[in-house]
CSV table of C-alpha atoms in Angstrom, one decimal:
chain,number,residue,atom,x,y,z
A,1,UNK,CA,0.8,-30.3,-9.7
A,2,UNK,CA,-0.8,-26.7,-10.0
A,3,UNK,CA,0.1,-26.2,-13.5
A,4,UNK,CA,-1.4,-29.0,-15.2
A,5,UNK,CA,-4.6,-28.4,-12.7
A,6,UNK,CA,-4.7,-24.8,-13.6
A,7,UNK,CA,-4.5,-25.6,-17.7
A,8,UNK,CA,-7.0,-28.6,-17.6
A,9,UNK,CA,-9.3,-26.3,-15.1
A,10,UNK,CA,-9.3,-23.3,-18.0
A,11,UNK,CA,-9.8,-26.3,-20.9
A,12,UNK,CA,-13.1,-27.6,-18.2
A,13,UNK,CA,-14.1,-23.9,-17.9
A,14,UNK,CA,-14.2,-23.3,-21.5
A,15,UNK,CA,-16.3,-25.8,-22.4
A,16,UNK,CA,-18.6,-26.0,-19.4
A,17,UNK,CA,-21.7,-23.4,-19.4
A,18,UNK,CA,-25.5,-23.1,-20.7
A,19,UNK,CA,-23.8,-24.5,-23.9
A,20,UNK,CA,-21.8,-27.3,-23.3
A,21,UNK,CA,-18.7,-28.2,-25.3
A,22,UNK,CA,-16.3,-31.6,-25.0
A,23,UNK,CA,-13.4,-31.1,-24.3
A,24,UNK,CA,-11.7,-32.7,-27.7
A,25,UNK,CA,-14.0,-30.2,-29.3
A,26,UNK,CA,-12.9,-27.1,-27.1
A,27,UNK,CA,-8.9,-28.2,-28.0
A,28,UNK,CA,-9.8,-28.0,-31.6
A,29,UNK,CA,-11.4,-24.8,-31.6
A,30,UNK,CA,-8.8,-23.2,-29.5
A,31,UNK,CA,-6.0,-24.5,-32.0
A,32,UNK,CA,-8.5,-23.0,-34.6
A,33,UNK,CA,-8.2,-19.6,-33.1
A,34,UNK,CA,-4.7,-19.4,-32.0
A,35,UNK,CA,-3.5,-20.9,-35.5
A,36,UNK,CA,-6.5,-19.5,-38.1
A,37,UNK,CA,-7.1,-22.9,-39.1
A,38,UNK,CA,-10.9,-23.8,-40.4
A,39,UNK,CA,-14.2,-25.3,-38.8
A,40,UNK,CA,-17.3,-26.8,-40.4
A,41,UNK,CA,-20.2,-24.1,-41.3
A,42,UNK,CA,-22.5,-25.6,-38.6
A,43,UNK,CA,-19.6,-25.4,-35.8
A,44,UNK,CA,-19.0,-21.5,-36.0
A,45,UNK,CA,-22.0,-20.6,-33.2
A,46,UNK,CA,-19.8,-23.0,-31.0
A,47,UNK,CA,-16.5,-21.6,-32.1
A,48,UNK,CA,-18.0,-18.2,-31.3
A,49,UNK,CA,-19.2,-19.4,-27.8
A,50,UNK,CA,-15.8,-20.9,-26.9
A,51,UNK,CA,-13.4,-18.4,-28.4
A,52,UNK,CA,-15.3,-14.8,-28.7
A,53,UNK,CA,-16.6,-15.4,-25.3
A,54,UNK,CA,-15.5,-17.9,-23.2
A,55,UNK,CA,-11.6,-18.4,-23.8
A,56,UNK,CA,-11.0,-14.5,-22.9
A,57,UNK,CA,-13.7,-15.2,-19.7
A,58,UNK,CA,-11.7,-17.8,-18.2
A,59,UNK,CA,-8.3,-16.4,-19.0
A,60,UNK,CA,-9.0,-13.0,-17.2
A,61,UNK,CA,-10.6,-15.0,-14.0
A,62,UNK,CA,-6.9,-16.9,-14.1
A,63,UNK,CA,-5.1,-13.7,-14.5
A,64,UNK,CA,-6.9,-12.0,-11.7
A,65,UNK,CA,-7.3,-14.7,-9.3
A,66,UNK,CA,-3.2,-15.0,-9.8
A,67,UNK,CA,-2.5,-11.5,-9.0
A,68,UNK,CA,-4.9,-11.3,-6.3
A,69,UNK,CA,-3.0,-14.4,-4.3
A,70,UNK,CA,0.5,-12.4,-5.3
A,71,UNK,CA,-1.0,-8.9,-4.0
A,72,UNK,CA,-2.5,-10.5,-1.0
A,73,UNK,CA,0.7,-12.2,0.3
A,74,UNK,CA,2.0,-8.9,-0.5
A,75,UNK,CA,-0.3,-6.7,1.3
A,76,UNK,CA,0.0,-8.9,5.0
A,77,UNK,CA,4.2,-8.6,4.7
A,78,UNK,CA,3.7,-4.9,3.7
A,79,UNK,CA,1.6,-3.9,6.6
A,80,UNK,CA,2.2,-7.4,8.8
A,81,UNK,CA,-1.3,-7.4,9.2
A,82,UNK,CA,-2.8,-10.9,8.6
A,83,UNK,CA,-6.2,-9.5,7.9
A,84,UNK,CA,-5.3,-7.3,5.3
A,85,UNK,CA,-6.4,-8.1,1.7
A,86,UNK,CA,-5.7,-6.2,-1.4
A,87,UNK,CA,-8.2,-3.3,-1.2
A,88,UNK,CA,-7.5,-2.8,2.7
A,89,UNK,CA,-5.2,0.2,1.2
A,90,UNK,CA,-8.7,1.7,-0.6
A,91,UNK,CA,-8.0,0.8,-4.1
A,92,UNK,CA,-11.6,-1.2,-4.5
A,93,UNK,CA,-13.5,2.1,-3.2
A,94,UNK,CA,-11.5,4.7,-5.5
A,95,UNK,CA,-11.9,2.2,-8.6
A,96,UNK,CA,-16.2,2.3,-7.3
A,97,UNK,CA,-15.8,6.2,-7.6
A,98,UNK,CA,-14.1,6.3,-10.7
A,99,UNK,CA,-16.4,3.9,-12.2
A,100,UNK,CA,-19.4,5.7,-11.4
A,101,UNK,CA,-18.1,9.1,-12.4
A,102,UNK,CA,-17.7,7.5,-15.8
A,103,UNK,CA,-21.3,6.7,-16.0
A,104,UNK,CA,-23.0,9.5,-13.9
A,105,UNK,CA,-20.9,12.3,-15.7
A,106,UNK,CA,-19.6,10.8,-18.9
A,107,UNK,CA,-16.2,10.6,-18.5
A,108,UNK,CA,-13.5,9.7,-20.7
A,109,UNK,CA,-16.5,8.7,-23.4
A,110,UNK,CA,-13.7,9.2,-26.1
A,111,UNK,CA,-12.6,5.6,-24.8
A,112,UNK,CA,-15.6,3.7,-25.9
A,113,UNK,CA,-16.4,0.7,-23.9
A,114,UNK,CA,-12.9,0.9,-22.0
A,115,UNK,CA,-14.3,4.3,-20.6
A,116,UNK,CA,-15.5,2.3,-17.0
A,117,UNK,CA,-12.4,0.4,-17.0
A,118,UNK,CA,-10.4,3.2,-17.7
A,119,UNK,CA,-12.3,5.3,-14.5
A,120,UNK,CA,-11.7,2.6,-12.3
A,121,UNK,CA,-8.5,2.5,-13.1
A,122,UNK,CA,-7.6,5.9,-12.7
A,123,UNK,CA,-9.7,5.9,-9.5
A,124,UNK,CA,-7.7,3.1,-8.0
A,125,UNK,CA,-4.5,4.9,-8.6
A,126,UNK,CA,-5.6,8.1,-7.2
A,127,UNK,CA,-6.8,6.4,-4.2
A,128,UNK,CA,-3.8,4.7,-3.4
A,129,UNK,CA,-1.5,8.0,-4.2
A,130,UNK,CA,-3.7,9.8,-1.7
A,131,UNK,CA,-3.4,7.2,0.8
A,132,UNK,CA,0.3,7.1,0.8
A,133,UNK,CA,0.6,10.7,1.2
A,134,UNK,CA,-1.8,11.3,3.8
A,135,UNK,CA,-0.2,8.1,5.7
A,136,UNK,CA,3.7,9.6,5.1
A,137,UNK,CA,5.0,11.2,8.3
A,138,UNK,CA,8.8,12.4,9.5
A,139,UNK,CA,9.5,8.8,10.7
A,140,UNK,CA,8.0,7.4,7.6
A,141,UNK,CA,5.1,5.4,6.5
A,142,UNK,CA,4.4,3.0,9.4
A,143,UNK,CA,1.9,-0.2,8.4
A,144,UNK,CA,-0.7,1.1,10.9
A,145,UNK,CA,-0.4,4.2,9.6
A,146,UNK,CA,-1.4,2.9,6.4
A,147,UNK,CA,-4.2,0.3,7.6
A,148,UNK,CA,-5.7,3.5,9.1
A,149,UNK,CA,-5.3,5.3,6.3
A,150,UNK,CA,-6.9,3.1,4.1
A,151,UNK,CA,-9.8,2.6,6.0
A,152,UNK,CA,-10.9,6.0,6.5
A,153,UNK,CA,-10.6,7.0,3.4
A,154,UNK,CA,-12.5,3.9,1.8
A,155,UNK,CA,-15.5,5.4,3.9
A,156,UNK,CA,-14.8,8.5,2.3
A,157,UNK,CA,-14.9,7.3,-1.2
A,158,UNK,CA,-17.7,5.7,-0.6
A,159,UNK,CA,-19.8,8.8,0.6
A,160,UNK,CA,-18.5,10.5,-2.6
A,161,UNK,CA,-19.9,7.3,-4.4
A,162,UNK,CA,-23.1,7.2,-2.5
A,163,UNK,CA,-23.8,11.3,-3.4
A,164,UNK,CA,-22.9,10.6,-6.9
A,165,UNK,CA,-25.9,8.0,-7.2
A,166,UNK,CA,-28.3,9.7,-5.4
A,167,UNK,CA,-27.8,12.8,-7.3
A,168,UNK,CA,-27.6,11.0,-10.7
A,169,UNK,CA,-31.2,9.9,-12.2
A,170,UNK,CA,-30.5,7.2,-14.6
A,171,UNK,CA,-29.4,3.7,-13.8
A,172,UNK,CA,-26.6,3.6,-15.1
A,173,UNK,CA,-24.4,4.4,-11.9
A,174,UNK,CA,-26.2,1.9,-10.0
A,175,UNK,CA,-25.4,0.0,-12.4
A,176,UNK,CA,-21.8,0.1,-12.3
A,177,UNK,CA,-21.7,0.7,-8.6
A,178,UNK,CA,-23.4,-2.7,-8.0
A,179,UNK,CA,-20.3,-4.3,-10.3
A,180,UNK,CA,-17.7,-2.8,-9.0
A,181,UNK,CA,-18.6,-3.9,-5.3
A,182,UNK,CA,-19.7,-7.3,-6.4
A,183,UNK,CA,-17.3,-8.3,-9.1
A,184,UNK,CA,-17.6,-10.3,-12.2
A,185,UNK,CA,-15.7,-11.0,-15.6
A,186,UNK,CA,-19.2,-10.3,-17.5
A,187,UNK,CA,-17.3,-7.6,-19.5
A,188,UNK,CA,-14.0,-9.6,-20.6
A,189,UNK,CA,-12.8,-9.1,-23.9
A,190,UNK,CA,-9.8,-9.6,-25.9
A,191,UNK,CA,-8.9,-6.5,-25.5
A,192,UNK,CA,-8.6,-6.0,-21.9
A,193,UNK,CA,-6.9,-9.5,-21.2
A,194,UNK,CA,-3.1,-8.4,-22.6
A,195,UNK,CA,-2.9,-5.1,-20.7
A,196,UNK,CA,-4.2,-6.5,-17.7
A,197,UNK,CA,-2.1,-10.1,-17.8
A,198,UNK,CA,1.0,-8.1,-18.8
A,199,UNK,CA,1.1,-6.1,-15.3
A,200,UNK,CA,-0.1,-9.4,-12.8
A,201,UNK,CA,2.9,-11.6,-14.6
A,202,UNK,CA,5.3,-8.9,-14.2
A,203,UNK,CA,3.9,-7.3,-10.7
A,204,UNK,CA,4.5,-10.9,-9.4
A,205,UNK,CA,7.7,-11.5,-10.8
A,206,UNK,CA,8.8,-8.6,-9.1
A,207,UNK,CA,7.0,-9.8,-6.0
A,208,UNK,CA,8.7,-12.9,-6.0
A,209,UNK,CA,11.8,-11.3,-6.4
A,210,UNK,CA,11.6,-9.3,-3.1
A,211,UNK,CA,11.1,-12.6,-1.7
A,212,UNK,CA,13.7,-12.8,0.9
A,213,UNK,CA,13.6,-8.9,1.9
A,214,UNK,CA,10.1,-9.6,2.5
A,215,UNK,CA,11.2,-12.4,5.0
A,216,UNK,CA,13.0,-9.8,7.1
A,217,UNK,CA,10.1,-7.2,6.7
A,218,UNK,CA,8.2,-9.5,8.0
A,219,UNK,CA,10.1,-9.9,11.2
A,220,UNK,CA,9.5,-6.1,11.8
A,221,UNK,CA,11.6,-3.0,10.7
A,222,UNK,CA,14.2,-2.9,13.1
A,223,UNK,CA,14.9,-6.8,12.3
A,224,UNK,CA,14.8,-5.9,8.8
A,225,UNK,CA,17.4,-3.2,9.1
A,226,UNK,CA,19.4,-5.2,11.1
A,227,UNK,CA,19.8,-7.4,8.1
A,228,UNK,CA,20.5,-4.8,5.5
A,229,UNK,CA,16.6,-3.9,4.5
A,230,UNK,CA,15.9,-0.3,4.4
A,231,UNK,CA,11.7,-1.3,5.6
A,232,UNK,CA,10.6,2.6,4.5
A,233,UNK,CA,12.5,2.1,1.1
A,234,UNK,CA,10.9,-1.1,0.2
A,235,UNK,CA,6.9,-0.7,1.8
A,236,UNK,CA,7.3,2.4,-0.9
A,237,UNK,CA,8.6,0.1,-3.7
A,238,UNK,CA,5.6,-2.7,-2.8
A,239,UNK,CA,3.3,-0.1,-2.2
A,240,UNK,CA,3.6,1.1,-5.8
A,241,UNK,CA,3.3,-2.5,-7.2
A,242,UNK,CA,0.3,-3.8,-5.4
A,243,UNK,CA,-1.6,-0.7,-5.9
A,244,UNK,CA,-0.5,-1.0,-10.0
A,245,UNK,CA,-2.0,-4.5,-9.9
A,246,UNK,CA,-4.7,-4.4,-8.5
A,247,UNK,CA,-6.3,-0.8,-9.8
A,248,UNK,CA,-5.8,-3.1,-13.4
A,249,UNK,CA,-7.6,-6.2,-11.7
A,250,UNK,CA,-10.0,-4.1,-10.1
A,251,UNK,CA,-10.9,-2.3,-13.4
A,252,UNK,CA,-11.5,-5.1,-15.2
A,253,UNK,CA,-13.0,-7.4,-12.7
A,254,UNK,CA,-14.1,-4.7,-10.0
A,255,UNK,CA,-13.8,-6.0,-6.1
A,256,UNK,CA,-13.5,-9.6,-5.3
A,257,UNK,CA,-13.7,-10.2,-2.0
A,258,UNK,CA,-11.6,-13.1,0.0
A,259,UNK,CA,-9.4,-14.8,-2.6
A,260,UNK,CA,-6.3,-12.0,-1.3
A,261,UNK,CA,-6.8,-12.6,2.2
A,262,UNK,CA,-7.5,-16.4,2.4
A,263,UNK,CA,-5.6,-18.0,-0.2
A,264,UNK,CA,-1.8,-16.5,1.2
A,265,UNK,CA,-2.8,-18.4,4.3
A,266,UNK,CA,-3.7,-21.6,2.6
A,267,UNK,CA,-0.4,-21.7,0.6
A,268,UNK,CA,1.6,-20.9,4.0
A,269,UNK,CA,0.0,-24.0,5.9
A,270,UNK,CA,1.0,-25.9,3.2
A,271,UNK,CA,4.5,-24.3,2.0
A,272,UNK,CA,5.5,-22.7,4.7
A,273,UNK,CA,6.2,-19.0,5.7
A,274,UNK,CA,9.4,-18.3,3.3
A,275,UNK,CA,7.7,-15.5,0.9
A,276,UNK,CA,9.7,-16.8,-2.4
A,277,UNK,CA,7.9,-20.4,-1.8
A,278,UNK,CA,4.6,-18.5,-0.8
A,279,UNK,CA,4.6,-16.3,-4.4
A,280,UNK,CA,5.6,-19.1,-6.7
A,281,UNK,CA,2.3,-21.4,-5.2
A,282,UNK,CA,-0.2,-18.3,-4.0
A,283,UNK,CA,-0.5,-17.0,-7.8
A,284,UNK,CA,-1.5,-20.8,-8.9
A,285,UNK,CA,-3.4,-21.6,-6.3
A,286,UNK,CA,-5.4,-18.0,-7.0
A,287,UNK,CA,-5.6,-18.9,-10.5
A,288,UNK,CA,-7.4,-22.2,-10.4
A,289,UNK,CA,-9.7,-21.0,-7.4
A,290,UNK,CA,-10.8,-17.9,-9.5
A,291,UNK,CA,-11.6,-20.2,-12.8
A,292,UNK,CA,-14.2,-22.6,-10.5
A,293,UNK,CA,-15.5,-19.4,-9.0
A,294,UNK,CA,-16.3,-18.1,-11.9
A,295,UNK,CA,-17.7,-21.0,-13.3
A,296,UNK,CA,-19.9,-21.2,-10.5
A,297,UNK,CA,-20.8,-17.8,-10.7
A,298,UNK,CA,-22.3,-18.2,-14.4
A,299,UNK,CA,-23.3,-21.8,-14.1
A,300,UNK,CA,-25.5,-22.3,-10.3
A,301,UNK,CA,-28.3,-20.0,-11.7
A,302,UNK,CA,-28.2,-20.3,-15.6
A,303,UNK,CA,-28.7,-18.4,-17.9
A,304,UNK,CA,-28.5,-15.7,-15.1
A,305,UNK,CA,-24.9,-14.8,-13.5
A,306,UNK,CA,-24.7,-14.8,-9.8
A,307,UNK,CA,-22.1,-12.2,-8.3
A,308,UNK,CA,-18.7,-12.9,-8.0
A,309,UNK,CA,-18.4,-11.8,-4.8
A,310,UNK,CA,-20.9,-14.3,-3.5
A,311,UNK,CA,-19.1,-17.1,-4.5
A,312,UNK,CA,-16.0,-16.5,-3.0
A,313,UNK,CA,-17.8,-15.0,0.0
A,314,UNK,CA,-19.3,-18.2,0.4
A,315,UNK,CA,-16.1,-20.4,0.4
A,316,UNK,CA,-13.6,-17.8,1.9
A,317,UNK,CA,-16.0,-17.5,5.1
A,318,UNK,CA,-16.0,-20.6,5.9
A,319,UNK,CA,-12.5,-21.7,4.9
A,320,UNK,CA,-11.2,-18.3,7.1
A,321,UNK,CA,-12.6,-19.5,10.0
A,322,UNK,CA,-11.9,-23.0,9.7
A,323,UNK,CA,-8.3,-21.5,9.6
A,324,UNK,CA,-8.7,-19.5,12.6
A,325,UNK,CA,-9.8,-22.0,14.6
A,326,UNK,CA,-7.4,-24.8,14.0
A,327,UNK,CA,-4.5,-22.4,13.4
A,328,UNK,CA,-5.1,-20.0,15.8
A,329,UNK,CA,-1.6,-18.9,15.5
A,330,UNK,CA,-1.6,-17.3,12.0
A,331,UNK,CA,-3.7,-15.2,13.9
A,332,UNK,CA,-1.8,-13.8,16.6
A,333,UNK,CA,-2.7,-16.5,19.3
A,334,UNK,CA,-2.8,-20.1,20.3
């Protein structure tokens, strides 16, 4: 039932907007582009709208909204915390830095307008390096360890971010500051969509396929090496993916906020706990949120584009605390 959701919500997505297009129209231009076939004269500002800059929109809000429900479920088995998200690890607040180096100092400038994407990413990797090897210790990485980790050193990046602005006089750091800690898919381009969709699909592919050692990791480490899982061996191995995926998501989309942590505990109320069944639906069920959050994002306040970030803010609240009051369990009580 997901997949045909997910395809007719991107065909809805693509035609909805300040300039609406039907559906039968949106089709035809879409087989226009993917094939090279031919449109009327008078129908190229509308092919331009729906292919040039729509089509790759709505594509990279299904491809990050995907990896973000993959990384989420991820994250909670990795660290059995269910309160972690995706950038609990600091990979949003390296990506910020990065970012704003880019702007503030002119960084990688030789990159063109990949130069911010290409900070954050960097940023987000060197964050997430740092963080394992500050959290590594003689027994091993332990998930509080990395939690703790994480969170101290997000502070820290943001101080670093926080210096860089005030001691930079133009804008332009602001500028990119304010994107990367609200989100949006403003800046999505054809370029950036096969780079970034290449290393979700595979990242959760691989996720999926760690499915039933994730079971046992989530029972606790000594469970899991009761059952042949070497826990140290394989939070290093999902370590390394999640922090792959999202420094790509976060550079193209920068940080947005509840779609990892709520949407793993939506798919488990309705799948269950098994993690193979949990990353075939989470991805999906990411997907088709992060197309009508976007959506809402550039439609609720036309021709002006609300923050990503606020949208899902304003659903995830609510929806999280629904959850934790009428399954207080997920939670660690009844």
């Amino acid at each position: 039932m997901l997949v045909p959701l997910l395809a007719a919500s991107i065909l809805l997505a693509i035609g909805l907007g300040s300039a609406g297009v039907a559906p039968a129209d949106t089709l035809r231009y879409l087989w226009a582009g993917l094939t090279g076939g031919s449109i009327r004269a008078d129908e190229v500002p509308q092919y331009q709208i729906v292919w040039q800059l729509r089509t790759p929109r709505v594509l990279l809000a299904a491809v990050v909204g995907a990896g973000l429900g993959a990384v989420g479920v991820a994250v909670q088995a990795m660290v059995r915390n269910p309160l972690a998200d995706p950038y609990v690890l600091g990979v949003s607040s390296g990506a910020s830095v990065g970012a704003v180096a880019v702007g503030a100092f002119g960084l990688l400038s030789a990159l063109g307008v990949y130069a911010v994407s290409a900070g954050a990413f960097t940023g987000a990797l060197a964050a997430t390096l740092l963080v394992h090897l500050l959290a590594r210790s003689p027994l091993g990485t332990t998930p509080l360890r990395l939690v703790l980790t994480g969170v101290a050193l997000s502070f820290g990046f943001q101080a670093v971010m926080s210096t860089v602005i005030y001691f930079t006089p133009s804008g332009e750091a602001t500028s990119a500051v304010l994107f990367w800690s609200m989100g949006g898919f403003g800046a999505a381009t054809w370029g950036v969509l096969p780079p970034v969709a290449a290393t979700v699909v595979a990242g959760a592919l691989a996720l999926r396929a760690l499915g039933r050692p994730l079971d046992a990791l989530a029972l606790g480490d000594e469970s899991a090496a009761s059952l042949g899982v070497n826990a140290t061996r394989l939070r290093r191995v999902l370590f390394g993916l999640t922090a792959l995926m999202t420094g790509a998501m976060v550079a193209v989309s920068g940080a947005v906020g509840f779609v990892g942590l709520v949407v793993p505990h939506v798919v488990r109320i309705l799948v269950g706990a098994g993690h193979r069944r949990v990353l075939t639906v989470a991805p999906l069920v990411g997907a088709v949120f992060m197309v009508w959050a976007d959506l809402a994002a550039r439609g609720l306040a036309a021709p002006r584009e609300l923050p990503l970030g606020t949208i899902t803010a304003l659903v995830g609240v609510p929806v999280f605390v629904v959850l934790l009051r009428r399954r207080g369990y997920l939670f660690g009580s009844r």
